[in-house]
Amino acid sequence: MANYYDEIPLKLIEWILKQQMFWVATAALQGDGHVNVSPKGTANCFHIESPTRVWYEDLTGSGVETISHMRQPGNGRITILFNAFEGPPRILRLWGKGTVYEFGTPEYNDFIPLSNRKAGSRAIIVIDVQRVGTSCGYGVPFYKYETQRTLLERWCDSMEIFDRDGEARQSPPPYESEAPVKDPRGIKAWWTAENLESFDGLPGLQSAHDSSILPINTFDKKASHRSIGQIRAAAETKATERGANANAKSNSRETMRLLMAFGAGVMMTVGYVKFAASRVPVSL
């Protein structure tokens, strides 16, 4: 049965913080505007400030739909979805209004000091929760959690290095600007190229790409992180193992069918012999 609340019940806060991923849904206001759904799975990026206020760290991506929808005049509608993939089934939704605070702004720094910032973090999305709903989740399958991917943070860090190590300088004449020249290999150049406008042409980032603040992050390059090759190799190994197990099961079933057929044949032969013997006349 569905249950609805005006705020997040305390009994569900701990459950929410244990989940390894969530989904964010937003939409443009215009009739032909697109609905966007984004999965989020980076460890420790979702936070509960109070039963009516949550926020998450928005990392760099190829699009900027959520930020654009939050900033569209009269919009700001947002839904956060959590699913239980282990244990008792459950679906939980948080409906509310969202606000964007970009990297480099005082509001952003209030939520995330640079010493705690994840690689690629471009904004904070703060949601004032207006409605909470839970439902059965009976149709959601079981999935076993293995580990978080680190590829996004590694990729972002590889770009942020150029923003951190590059020499800050102003644009030369006749292109003088207050914003420093961006290293084309840096993440601010990526934000400029990919994150200033949504799919529907709505404004995206407004200041992060021109911020003079260096993108310091907590990504540990020396820690053990699986490479793309290792991930692919592990996936191929699992696929091979699944195939071998499937073949073994198939062979086992085929062997069982043959044994059963052989057994049935033996029983039929024995029965026929007995029947034939009973029909042979006995001479006295």
PDB file of C-alpha atoms in Angstrom:
ATOM      1  CA  MET A   1       0.000   0.000   0.000  1.00  0.00           C
ATOM      2  CA  ALA A   2       1.133   3.552  -0.729  1.00  0.00           C
ATOM      3  CA  ASN A   3       1.803   5.932   2.152  1.00  0.00           C
ATOM      4  CA  TYR A   4       2.290   9.689   1.927  1.00  0.00           C
ATOM      5  CA  TYR A   5       3.970  12.111   4.313  1.00  0.00           C
ATOM      6  CA  ASP A   6       4.622  15.843   4.523  1.00  0.00           C
ATOM      7  CA  GLU A   7       8.242  15.195   5.493  1.00  0.00           C
ATOM      8  CA  ILE A   8      10.721  12.325   5.523  1.00  0.00           C
ATOM      9  CA  PRO A   9       9.876   9.995   8.447  1.00  0.00           C
ATOM     10  CA  LEU A  10      12.817   9.428  10.758  1.00  0.00           C
ATOM     11  CA  LYS A  11      12.505   5.668  10.288  1.00  0.00           C
ATOM     12  CA  LEU A  12      13.226   6.108   6.542  1.00  0.00           C
ATOM     13  CA  ILE A  13      16.194   8.475   6.804  1.00  0.00           C
ATOM     14  CA  GLU A  14      18.631   5.714   7.749  1.00  0.00           C
ATOM     15  CA  TRP A  15      17.293   3.511   4.933  1.00  0.00           C
ATOM     16  CA  ILE A  16      17.738   6.312   2.380  1.00  0.00           C
ATOM     17  CA  LEU A  17      21.355   6.920   3.384  1.00  0.00           C
ATOM     18  CA  LYS A  18      22.143   3.209   2.957  1.00  0.00           C
ATOM     19  CA  GLN A  19      21.053   3.142  -0.690  1.00  0.00           C
ATOM     20  CA  GLN A  20      23.828   3.043  -3.273  1.00  0.00           C
ATOM     21  CA  MET A  21      22.001   4.923  -6.029  1.00  0.00           C
ATOM     22  CA  PHE A  22      18.985   7.111  -6.753  1.00  0.00           C
ATOM     23  CA  TRP A  23      17.249   8.722  -9.717  1.00  0.00           C
ATOM     24  CA  VAL A  24      16.519  12.387 -10.400  1.00  0.00           C
ATOM     25  CA  ALA A  25      13.545  13.358 -12.586  1.00  0.00           C
ATOM     26  CA  THR A  26      12.811  16.851 -13.926  1.00  0.00           C
ATOM     27  CA  ALA A  27      11.033  18.352 -16.920  1.00  0.00           C
ATOM     28  CA  ALA A  28      10.882  21.569 -18.898  1.00  0.00           C
ATOM     29  CA  LEU A  29       7.662  23.547 -18.592  1.00  0.00           C
ATOM     30  CA  GLN A  30       6.906  23.962 -22.297  1.00  0.00           C
ATOM     31  CA  GLY A  31       4.606  21.374 -23.823  1.00  0.00           C
ATOM     32  CA  ASP A  32       7.218  20.008 -26.181  1.00  0.00           C
ATOM     33  CA  GLY A  33       9.973  20.119 -23.550  1.00  0.00           C
ATOM     34  CA  HIS A  34      11.717  16.900 -22.650  1.00  0.00           C
ATOM     35  CA  VAL A  35      11.419  14.941 -19.406  1.00  0.00           C
ATOM     36  CA  ASN A  36      14.817  14.010 -18.016  1.00  0.00           C
ATOM     37  CA  VAL A  37      15.716  11.103 -15.715  1.00  0.00           C
ATOM     38  CA  SER A  38      19.281  10.770 -14.435  1.00  0.00           C
ATOM     39  CA  PRO A  39      20.743   7.945 -12.323  1.00  0.00           C
ATOM     40  CA  LYS A  40      23.139   8.978  -9.561  1.00  0.00           C
ATOM     41  CA  GLY A  41      25.469   6.507  -7.919  1.00  0.00           C
ATOM     42  CA  THR A  42      28.575   8.199  -6.552  1.00  0.00           C
ATOM     43  CA  ALA A  43      29.256   7.299  -2.925  1.00  0.00           C
ATOM     44  CA  ASN A  44      28.234   9.841  -0.283  1.00  0.00           C
ATOM     45  CA  CYS A  45      26.855  12.433  -2.704  1.00  0.00           C
ATOM     46  CA  PHE A  46      23.307  12.478  -1.255  1.00  0.00           C
ATOM     47  CA  HIS A  47      22.708  14.281   2.044  1.00  0.00           C
ATOM     48  CA  ILE A  48      19.709  14.858   4.330  1.00  0.00           C
ATOM     49  CA  GLU A  49      19.849  18.210   6.065  1.00  0.00           C
ATOM     50  CA  SER A  50      16.434  17.873   7.705  1.00  0.00           C
ATOM     51  CA  PRO A  51      13.170  15.928   7.193  1.00  0.00           C
ATOM     52  CA  THR A  52      12.144  18.617   4.679  1.00  0.00           C
ATOM     53  CA  ARG A  53      15.469  19.484   3.046  1.00  0.00           C
ATOM     54  CA  VAL A  54      17.961  17.319   1.134  1.00  0.00           C
ATOM     55  CA  TRP A  55      20.784  18.003  -1.286  1.00  0.00           C
ATOM     56  CA  TYR A  56      23.201  16.199  -3.533  1.00  0.00           C
ATOM     57  CA  GLU A  57      26.493  16.956  -5.233  1.00  0.00           C
ATOM     58  CA  ASP A  58      25.934  17.263  -8.979  1.00  0.00           C
ATOM     59  CA  LEU A  59      28.893  15.896 -10.911  1.00  0.00           C
ATOM     60  CA  THR A  60      29.952  16.760 -14.451  1.00  0.00           C
ATOM     61  CA  GLY A  61      28.191  15.034 -17.320  1.00  0.00           C
ATOM     62  CA  SER A  62      27.527  15.392 -21.016  1.00  0.00           C
ATOM     63  CA  GLY A  63      24.259  17.191 -20.289  1.00  0.00           C
ATOM     64  CA  VAL A  64      22.938  19.806 -17.892  1.00  0.00           C
ATOM     65  CA  GLU A  65      19.191  19.093 -17.921  1.00  0.00           C
ATOM     66  CA  THR A  66      18.524  19.087 -14.175  1.00  0.00           C
ATOM     67  CA  ILE A  67      20.260  22.421 -13.614  1.00  0.00           C
ATOM     68  CA  SER A  68      18.437  23.988 -16.561  1.00  0.00           C
ATOM     69  CA  HIS A  69      15.034  22.786 -15.364  1.00  0.00           C
ATOM     70  CA  MET A  70      15.722  24.062 -11.846  1.00  0.00           C
ATOM     71  CA  ARG A  71      16.510  27.506 -13.249  1.00  0.00           C
ATOM     72  CA  GLN A  72      13.663  27.813 -15.725  1.00  0.00           C
ATOM     73  CA  PRO A  73      11.380  30.605 -14.465  1.00  0.00           C
ATOM     74  CA  GLY A  74       8.344  29.134 -12.721  1.00  0.00           C
ATOM     75  CA  ASN A  75       9.845  25.635 -12.736  1.00  0.00           C
ATOM     76  CA  GLY A  76      12.161  23.999 -10.201  1.00  0.00           C
ATOM     77  CA  ARG A  77      10.045  20.826  -9.971  1.00  0.00           C
ATOM     78  CA  ILE A  78      12.056  17.753  -9.088  1.00  0.00           C
ATOM     79  CA  THR A  79      11.483  14.163  -7.949  1.00  0.00           C
ATOM     80  CA  ILE A  80      14.054  11.906  -6.276  1.00  0.00           C
ATOM     81  CA  LEU A  81      13.442   8.145  -6.487  1.00  0.00           C
ATOM     82  CA  PHE A  82      14.989   5.399  -4.347  1.00  0.00           C
ATOM     83  CA  ASN A  83      14.509   1.635  -4.863  1.00  0.00           C
ATOM     84  CA  ALA A  84      15.300  -1.266  -2.556  1.00  0.00           C
ATOM     85  CA  PHE A  85      17.339  -3.825  -4.505  1.00  0.00           C
ATOM     86  CA  GLU A  86      18.150  -5.939  -1.436  1.00  0.00           C
ATOM     87  CA  GLY A  87      16.049  -6.901   1.572  1.00  0.00           C
ATOM     88  CA  PRO A  88      12.348  -6.035   1.844  1.00  0.00           C
ATOM     89  CA  PRO A  89      10.912  -4.308  -1.258  1.00  0.00           C
ATOM     90  CA  ARG A  90      10.343  -0.571  -1.179  1.00  0.00           C
ATOM     91  CA  ILE A  91      10.051   2.450  -3.465  1.00  0.00           C
ATOM     92  CA  LEU A  92      10.432   5.939  -2.023  1.00  0.00           C
ATOM     93  CA  ARG A  93       9.863   9.258  -3.797  1.00  0.00           C
ATOM     94  CA  LEU A  94      10.704  12.774  -2.687  1.00  0.00           C
ATOM     95  CA  TRP A  95       8.788  15.540  -4.467  1.00  0.00           C
ATOM     96  CA  GLY A  96       9.899  19.117  -4.116  1.00  0.00           C
ATOM     97  CA  LYS A  97      11.413  22.297  -5.509  1.00  0.00           C
ATOM     98  CA  GLY A  98      15.084  22.533  -6.306  1.00  0.00           C
ATOM     99  CA  THR A  99      17.689  25.281  -6.160  1.00  0.00           C
ATOM    100  CA  VAL A 100      21.090  25.286  -7.875  1.00  0.00           C
ATOM    101  CA  TYR A 101      24.326  26.571  -6.335  1.00  0.00           C
ATOM    102  CA  GLU A 102      27.244  26.410  -8.744  1.00  0.00           C
ATOM    103  CA  PHE A 103      30.881  25.634  -8.090  1.00  0.00           C
ATOM    104  CA  GLY A 104      32.731  28.809  -7.133  1.00  0.00           C
ATOM    105  CA  THR A 105      29.826  30.513  -5.352  1.00  0.00           C
ATOM    106  CA  PRO A 106      29.717  31.212  -1.586  1.00  0.00           C
ATOM    107  CA  GLU A 107      26.570  29.070  -1.263  1.00  0.00           C
ATOM    108  CA  TYR A 108      28.321  26.117  -2.866  1.00  0.00           C
ATOM    109  CA  ASN A 109      31.252  26.497  -0.492  1.00  0.00           C
ATOM    110  CA  ASP A 110      28.874  26.540   2.484  1.00  0.00           C
ATOM    111  CA  PHE A 111      27.714  23.056   1.542  1.00  0.00           C
ATOM    112  CA  ILE A 112      31.012  21.666   0.293  1.00  0.00           C
ATOM    113  CA  PRO A 113      34.370  23.039   1.405  1.00  0.00           C
ATOM    114  CA  LEU A 114      36.975  22.506  -1.290  1.00  0.00           C
ATOM    115  CA  SER A 115      38.659  19.947   0.957  1.00  0.00           C
ATOM    116  CA  ASN A 116      35.524  17.734   0.625  1.00  0.00           C
ATOM    117  CA  ARG A 117      34.714  18.329  -3.031  1.00  0.00           C
ATOM    118  CA  LYS A 118      34.429  15.343  -5.378  1.00  0.00           C
ATOM    119  CA  ALA A 119      36.208  15.447  -8.725  1.00  0.00           C
ATOM    120  CA  GLY A 120      33.881  16.896 -11.342  1.00  0.00           C
ATOM    121  CA  SER A 121      31.519  18.543  -8.866  1.00  0.00           C
ATOM    122  CA  ARG A 122      29.929  21.454 -10.721  1.00  0.00           C
ATOM    123  CA  ALA A 123      26.949  22.335  -8.515  1.00  0.00           C
ATOM    124  CA  ILE A 124      24.845  21.572  -5.472  1.00  0.00           C
ATOM    125  CA  ILE A 125      21.166  20.746  -5.988  1.00  0.00           C
ATOM    126  CA  VAL A 126      19.157  21.599  -2.866  1.00  0.00           C
ATOM    127  CA  ILE A 127      15.602  20.225  -2.666  1.00  0.00           C
ATOM    128  CA  ASP A 128      12.931  21.584  -0.365  1.00  0.00           C
ATOM    129  CA  VAL A 129      10.819  18.464   0.109  1.00  0.00           C
ATOM    130  CA  GLN A 130       7.070  19.064  -0.182  1.00  0.00           C
ATOM    131  CA  ARG A 131       5.806  15.476  -0.299  1.00  0.00           C
ATOM    132  CA  VAL A 132       7.146  12.009   0.464  1.00  0.00           C
ATOM    133  CA  GLY A 133       5.652   8.773  -0.829  1.00  0.00           C
ATOM    134  CA  THR A 134       6.433   5.095  -0.300  1.00  0.00           C
ATOM    135  CA  SER A 135       5.003   2.148  -2.218  1.00  0.00           C
ATOM    136  CA  CYS A 136       5.413  -1.618  -2.313  1.00  0.00           C
ATOM    137  CA  GLY A 137       8.185  -2.117  -4.860  1.00  0.00           C
ATOM    138  CA  TYR A 138       7.049  -5.695  -5.478  1.00  0.00           C
ATOM    139  CA  GLY A 139       7.955  -5.448  -9.163  1.00  0.00           C
ATOM    140  CA  VAL A 140      11.571  -4.345  -8.569  1.00  0.00           C
ATOM    141  CA  PRO A 141      14.030  -7.222  -9.026  1.00  0.00           C
ATOM    142  CA  PHE A 142      16.860  -8.146  -6.668  1.00  0.00           C
ATOM    143  CA  TYR A 143      20.295  -6.839  -7.593  1.00  0.00           C
ATOM    144  CA  LYS A 144      23.504  -7.543  -5.743  1.00  0.00           C
ATOM    145  CA  TYR A 145      25.652  -4.465  -5.108  1.00  0.00           C
ATOM    146  CA  GLU A 146      29.354  -4.906  -5.879  1.00  0.00           C
ATOM    147  CA  THR A 147      31.052  -1.521  -5.725  1.00  0.00           C
ATOM    148  CA  GLN A 148      30.824   2.059  -6.919  1.00  0.00           C
ATOM    149  CA  ARG A 149      32.374   2.998 -10.237  1.00  0.00           C
ATOM    150  CA  THR A 150      35.233   5.484 -10.016  1.00  0.00           C
ATOM    151  CA  LEU A 151      35.558   6.151 -13.760  1.00  0.00           C
ATOM    152  CA  LEU A 152      33.649   9.461 -13.671  1.00  0.00           C
ATOM    153  CA  GLU A 153      35.741  10.935 -10.880  1.00  0.00           C
ATOM    154  CA  ARG A 154      38.959   9.706 -12.466  1.00  0.00           C
ATOM    155  CA  TRP A 155      37.995  11.230 -15.825  1.00  0.00           C
ATOM    156  CA  CYS A 156      37.039  14.550 -14.218  1.00  0.00           C
ATOM    157  CA  ASP A 157      40.215  14.634 -12.150  1.00  0.00           C
ATOM    158  CA  SER A 158      42.266  14.070 -15.299  1.00  0.00           C
ATOM    159  CA  MET A 159      40.755  17.301 -16.676  1.00  0.00           C
ATOM    160  CA  GLU A 160      40.879  19.277 -13.442  1.00  0.00           C
ATOM    161  CA  ILE A 161      44.634  18.724 -13.279  1.00  0.00           C
ATOM    162  CA  PHE A 162      45.015  21.149 -16.190  1.00  0.00           C
ATOM    163  CA  ASP A 163      42.860  23.763 -14.420  1.00  0.00           C
ATOM    164  CA  ARG A 164      44.905  23.402 -11.232  1.00  0.00           C
ATOM    165  CA  ASP A 165      48.343  23.298 -12.828  1.00  0.00           C
ATOM    166  CA  GLY A 166      47.776  25.698 -15.693  1.00  0.00           C
ATOM    167  CA  GLU A 167      49.042  29.236 -15.410  1.00  0.00           C
ATOM    168  CA  ALA A 168      46.219  31.689 -14.755  1.00  0.00           C
ATOM    169  CA  ARG A 169      46.274  34.476 -17.328  1.00  0.00           C
ATOM    170  CA  GLN A 170      43.869  36.944 -18.854  1.00  0.00           C
ATOM    171  CA  SER A 171      42.649  36.880 -22.431  1.00  0.00           C
ATOM    172  CA  PRO A 172      44.920  38.795 -24.813  1.00  0.00           C
ATOM    173  CA  PRO A 173      43.654  41.751 -26.872  1.00  0.00           C
ATOM    174  CA  PRO A 174      41.281  42.100 -28.635  1.00  0.00           C
ATOM    175  CA  TYR A 175      39.537  39.422 -26.541  1.00  0.00           C
ATOM    176  CA  GLU A 176      40.059  41.024 -23.166  1.00  0.00           C
ATOM    177  CA  SER A 177      37.807  39.532 -20.491  1.00  0.00           C
ATOM    178  CA  GLU A 178      37.650  39.368 -16.723  1.00  0.00           C
ATOM    179  CA  ALA A 179      37.544  35.576 -16.953  1.00  0.00           C
ATOM    180  CA  PRO A 180      40.910  33.803 -17.119  1.00  0.00           C
ATOM    181  CA  VAL A 181      41.835  31.893 -20.245  1.00  0.00           C
ATOM    182  CA  LYS A 182      40.766  28.253 -19.949  1.00  0.00           C
ATOM    183  CA  ASP A 183      43.088  25.395 -20.716  1.00  0.00           C
ATOM    184  CA  PRO A 184      41.246  23.540 -23.516  1.00  0.00           C
ATOM    185  CA  ARG A 185      42.087  20.286 -21.732  1.00  0.00           C
ATOM    186  CA  GLY A 186      40.539  21.430 -18.427  1.00  0.00           C
ATOM    187  CA  ILE A 187      37.121  20.794 -16.956  1.00  0.00           C
ATOM    188  CA  LYS A 188      36.091  24.443 -17.174  1.00  0.00           C
ATOM    189  CA  ALA A 189      36.577  24.262 -20.929  1.00  0.00           C
ATOM    190  CA  TRP A 190      34.344  21.157 -20.919  1.00  0.00           C
ATOM    191  CA  TRP A 191      31.683  22.999 -18.926  1.00  0.00           C
ATOM    192  CA  THR A 192      31.860  25.855 -21.435  1.00  0.00           C
ATOM    193  CA  ALA A 193      31.485  23.535 -24.408  1.00  0.00           C
ATOM    194  CA  GLU A 194      28.914  21.090 -23.035  1.00  0.00           C
ATOM    195  CA  ASN A 195      27.088  22.474 -19.988  1.00  0.00           C
ATOM    196  CA  LEU A 196      25.895  26.004 -20.818  1.00  0.00           C
ATOM    197  CA  GLU A 197      22.633  24.945 -22.464  1.00  0.00           C
ATOM    198  CA  SER A 198      20.111  22.133 -22.099  1.00  0.00           C
ATOM    199  CA  PHE A 199      18.766  19.819 -24.773  1.00  0.00           C
ATOM    200  CA  ASP A 200      15.782  22.183 -25.140  1.00  0.00           C
ATOM    201  CA  GLY A 201      17.961  25.304 -25.317  1.00  0.00           C
ATOM    202  CA  LEU A 202      17.426  26.384 -21.711  1.00  0.00           C
ATOM    203  CA  PRO A 203      20.331  28.110 -19.904  1.00  0.00           C
ATOM    204  CA  GLY A 204      22.562  25.789 -17.886  1.00  0.00           C
ATOM    205  CA  LEU A 205      25.691  26.747 -15.980  1.00  0.00           C
ATOM    206  CA  GLN A 206      26.054  30.473 -15.462  1.00  0.00           C
ATOM    207  CA  SER A 207      29.294  31.011 -13.562  1.00  0.00           C
ATOM    208  CA  ALA A 208      31.180  27.792 -12.697  1.00  0.00           C
ATOM    209  CA  HIS A 209      32.945  27.700 -16.058  1.00  0.00           C
ATOM    210  CA  ASP A 210      34.352  31.213 -15.511  1.00  0.00           C
ATOM    211  CA  SER A 211      35.192  30.835 -11.829  1.00  0.00           C
ATOM    212  CA  SER A 212      38.741  31.735 -10.803  1.00  0.00           C
ATOM    213  CA  ILE A 213      38.645  29.156  -7.988  1.00  0.00           C
ATOM    214  CA  LEU A 214      40.832  26.107  -8.581  1.00  0.00           C
ATOM    215  CA  PRO A 215      38.922  22.790  -8.743  1.00  0.00           C
ATOM    216  CA  ILE A 216      40.522  20.966  -5.816  1.00  0.00           C
ATOM    217  CA  ASN A 217      39.045  17.518  -5.149  1.00  0.00           C
ATOM    218  CA  THR A 218      39.315  14.476  -2.894  1.00  0.00           C
ATOM    219  CA  PHE A 219      39.938  11.854  -5.590  1.00  0.00           C
ATOM    220  CA  ASP A 220      42.856   9.634  -4.599  1.00  0.00           C
ATOM    221  CA  LYS A 221      44.733   8.648  -7.737  1.00  0.00           C
ATOM    222  CA  LYS A 222      47.002   6.339  -5.719  1.00  0.00           C
ATOM    223  CA  ALA A 223      44.107   4.285  -4.377  1.00  0.00           C
ATOM    224  CA  SER A 224      43.234   1.014  -6.032  1.00  0.00           C
ATOM    225  CA  HIS A 225      40.747   1.810  -8.791  1.00  0.00           C
ATOM    226  CA  ARG A 226      39.812  -0.690 -11.456  1.00  0.00           C
ATOM    227  CA  SER A 227      40.679   0.436 -14.972  1.00  0.00           C
ATOM    228  CA  ILE A 228      38.276   0.158 -17.910  1.00  0.00           C
ATOM    229  CA  GLY A 229      40.279  -2.822 -19.144  1.00  0.00           C
ATOM    230  CA  GLN A 230      39.987  -4.541 -15.755  1.00  0.00           C
ATOM    231  CA  ILE A 231      36.243  -3.888 -15.622  1.00  0.00           C
ATOM    232  CA  ARG A 232      35.780  -5.285 -19.126  1.00  0.00           C
ATOM    233  CA  ALA A 233      37.942  -8.313 -18.314  1.00  0.00           C
ATOM    234  CA  ALA A 234      35.922  -8.987 -15.152  1.00  0.00           C
ATOM    235  CA  ALA A 235      32.670  -8.670 -17.125  1.00  0.00           C
ATOM    236  CA  GLU A 236      33.965 -11.057 -19.788  1.00  0.00           C
ATOM    237  CA  THR A 237      35.070 -13.547 -17.127  1.00  0.00           C
ATOM    238  CA  LYS A 238      31.635 -13.448 -15.523  1.00  0.00           C
ATOM    239  CA  ALA A 239      29.966 -13.899 -18.907  1.00  0.00           C
ATOM    240  CA  THR A 240      32.206 -16.887 -19.613  1.00  0.00           C
ATOM    241  CA  GLU A 241      31.434 -18.367 -16.204  1.00  0.00           C
ATOM    242  CA  ARG A 242      27.714 -17.870 -16.744  1.00  0.00           C
ATOM    243  CA  GLY A 243      28.005 -19.518 -20.149  1.00  0.00           C
ATOM    244  CA  ALA A 244      29.951 -22.450 -18.700  1.00  0.00           C
ATOM    245  CA  ASN A 245      27.418 -22.847 -15.889  1.00  0.00           C
ATOM    246  CA  ALA A 246      24.569 -22.694 -18.387  1.00  0.00           C
ATOM    247  CA  ASN A 247      26.250 -25.327 -20.555  1.00  0.00           C
ATOM    248  CA  ALA A 248      26.887 -27.536 -17.536  1.00  0.00           C
ATOM    249  CA  LYS A 249      23.254 -27.240 -16.489  1.00  0.00           C
ATOM    250  CA  SER A 250      22.113 -27.937 -20.049  1.00  0.00           C
ATOM    251  CA  ASN A 251      24.384 -30.993 -20.278  1.00  0.00           C
ATOM    252  CA  SER A 252      23.176 -32.172 -16.883  1.00  0.00           C
ATOM    253  CA  ARG A 253      19.547 -31.836 -17.955  1.00  0.00           C
ATOM    254  CA  GLU A 254      20.263 -33.657 -21.226  1.00  0.00           C
ATOM    255  CA  THR A 255      21.999 -36.472 -19.351  1.00  0.00           C
ATOM    256  CA  MET A 256      19.059 -36.744 -16.992  1.00  0.00           C
ATOM    257  CA  ARG A 257      16.629 -36.886 -19.923  1.00  0.00           C
ATOM    258  CA  LEU A 258      18.666 -39.674 -21.555  1.00  0.00           C
ATOM    259  CA  LEU A 259      18.819 -41.646 -18.314  1.00  0.00           C
ATOM    260  CA  MET A 260      15.092 -41.262 -17.821  1.00  0.00           C
ATOM    261  CA  ALA A 261      14.435 -42.327 -21.413  1.00  0.00           C
ATOM    262  CA  PHE A 262      16.732 -45.319 -20.994  1.00  0.00           C
ATOM    263  CA  GLY A 263      15.025 -46.265 -17.743  1.00  0.00           C
ATOM    264  CA  ALA A 264      11.623 -45.958 -19.350  1.00  0.00           C
ATOM    265  CA  GLY A 265      12.802 -48.149 -22.251  1.00  0.00           C
ATOM    266  CA  VAL A 266      14.098 -50.813 -19.866  1.00  0.00           C
ATOM    267  CA  MET A 267      10.829 -50.822 -17.935  1.00  0.00           C
ATOM    268  CA  MET A 268       8.810 -51.119 -21.144  1.00  0.00           C
ATOM    269  CA  THR A 269      11.028 -53.995 -22.379  1.00  0.00           C
ATOM    270  CA  VAL A 270      10.672 -55.858 -19.067  1.00  0.00           C
ATOM    271  CA  GLY A 271       6.924 -55.349 -19.152  1.00  0.00           C
ATOM    272  CA  TYR A 272       6.684 -56.610 -22.711  1.00  0.00           C
ATOM    273  CA  VAL A 273       8.754 -59.718 -21.912  1.00  0.00           C
ATOM    274  CA  LYS A 274       6.512 -60.488 -18.943  1.00  0.00           C
ATOM    275  CA  PHE A 275       3.420 -59.955 -21.042  1.00  0.00           C
ATOM    276  CA  ALA A 276       4.744 -62.201 -23.858  1.00  0.00           C
ATOM    277  CA  ALA A 277       5.679 -64.912 -21.381  1.00  0.00           C
ATOM    278  CA  SER A 278       2.211 -64.903 -19.928  1.00  0.00           C
ATOM    279  CA  ARG A 279       0.726 -65.534 -23.401  1.00  0.00           C
ATOM    280  CA  VAL A 280       2.872 -68.600 -24.208  1.00  0.00           C
ATOM    281  CA  PRO A 281       0.802 -71.844 -23.755  1.00  0.00           C
ATOM    282  CA  VAL A 282       2.141 -74.236 -21.173  1.00  0.00           C
ATOM    283  CA  SER A 283       2.400 -77.937 -22.272  1.00  0.00           C
ATOM    284  CA  LEU A 284       1.644 -80.587 -19.658  1.00  0.00           C
TER     285      LEU A 284
END
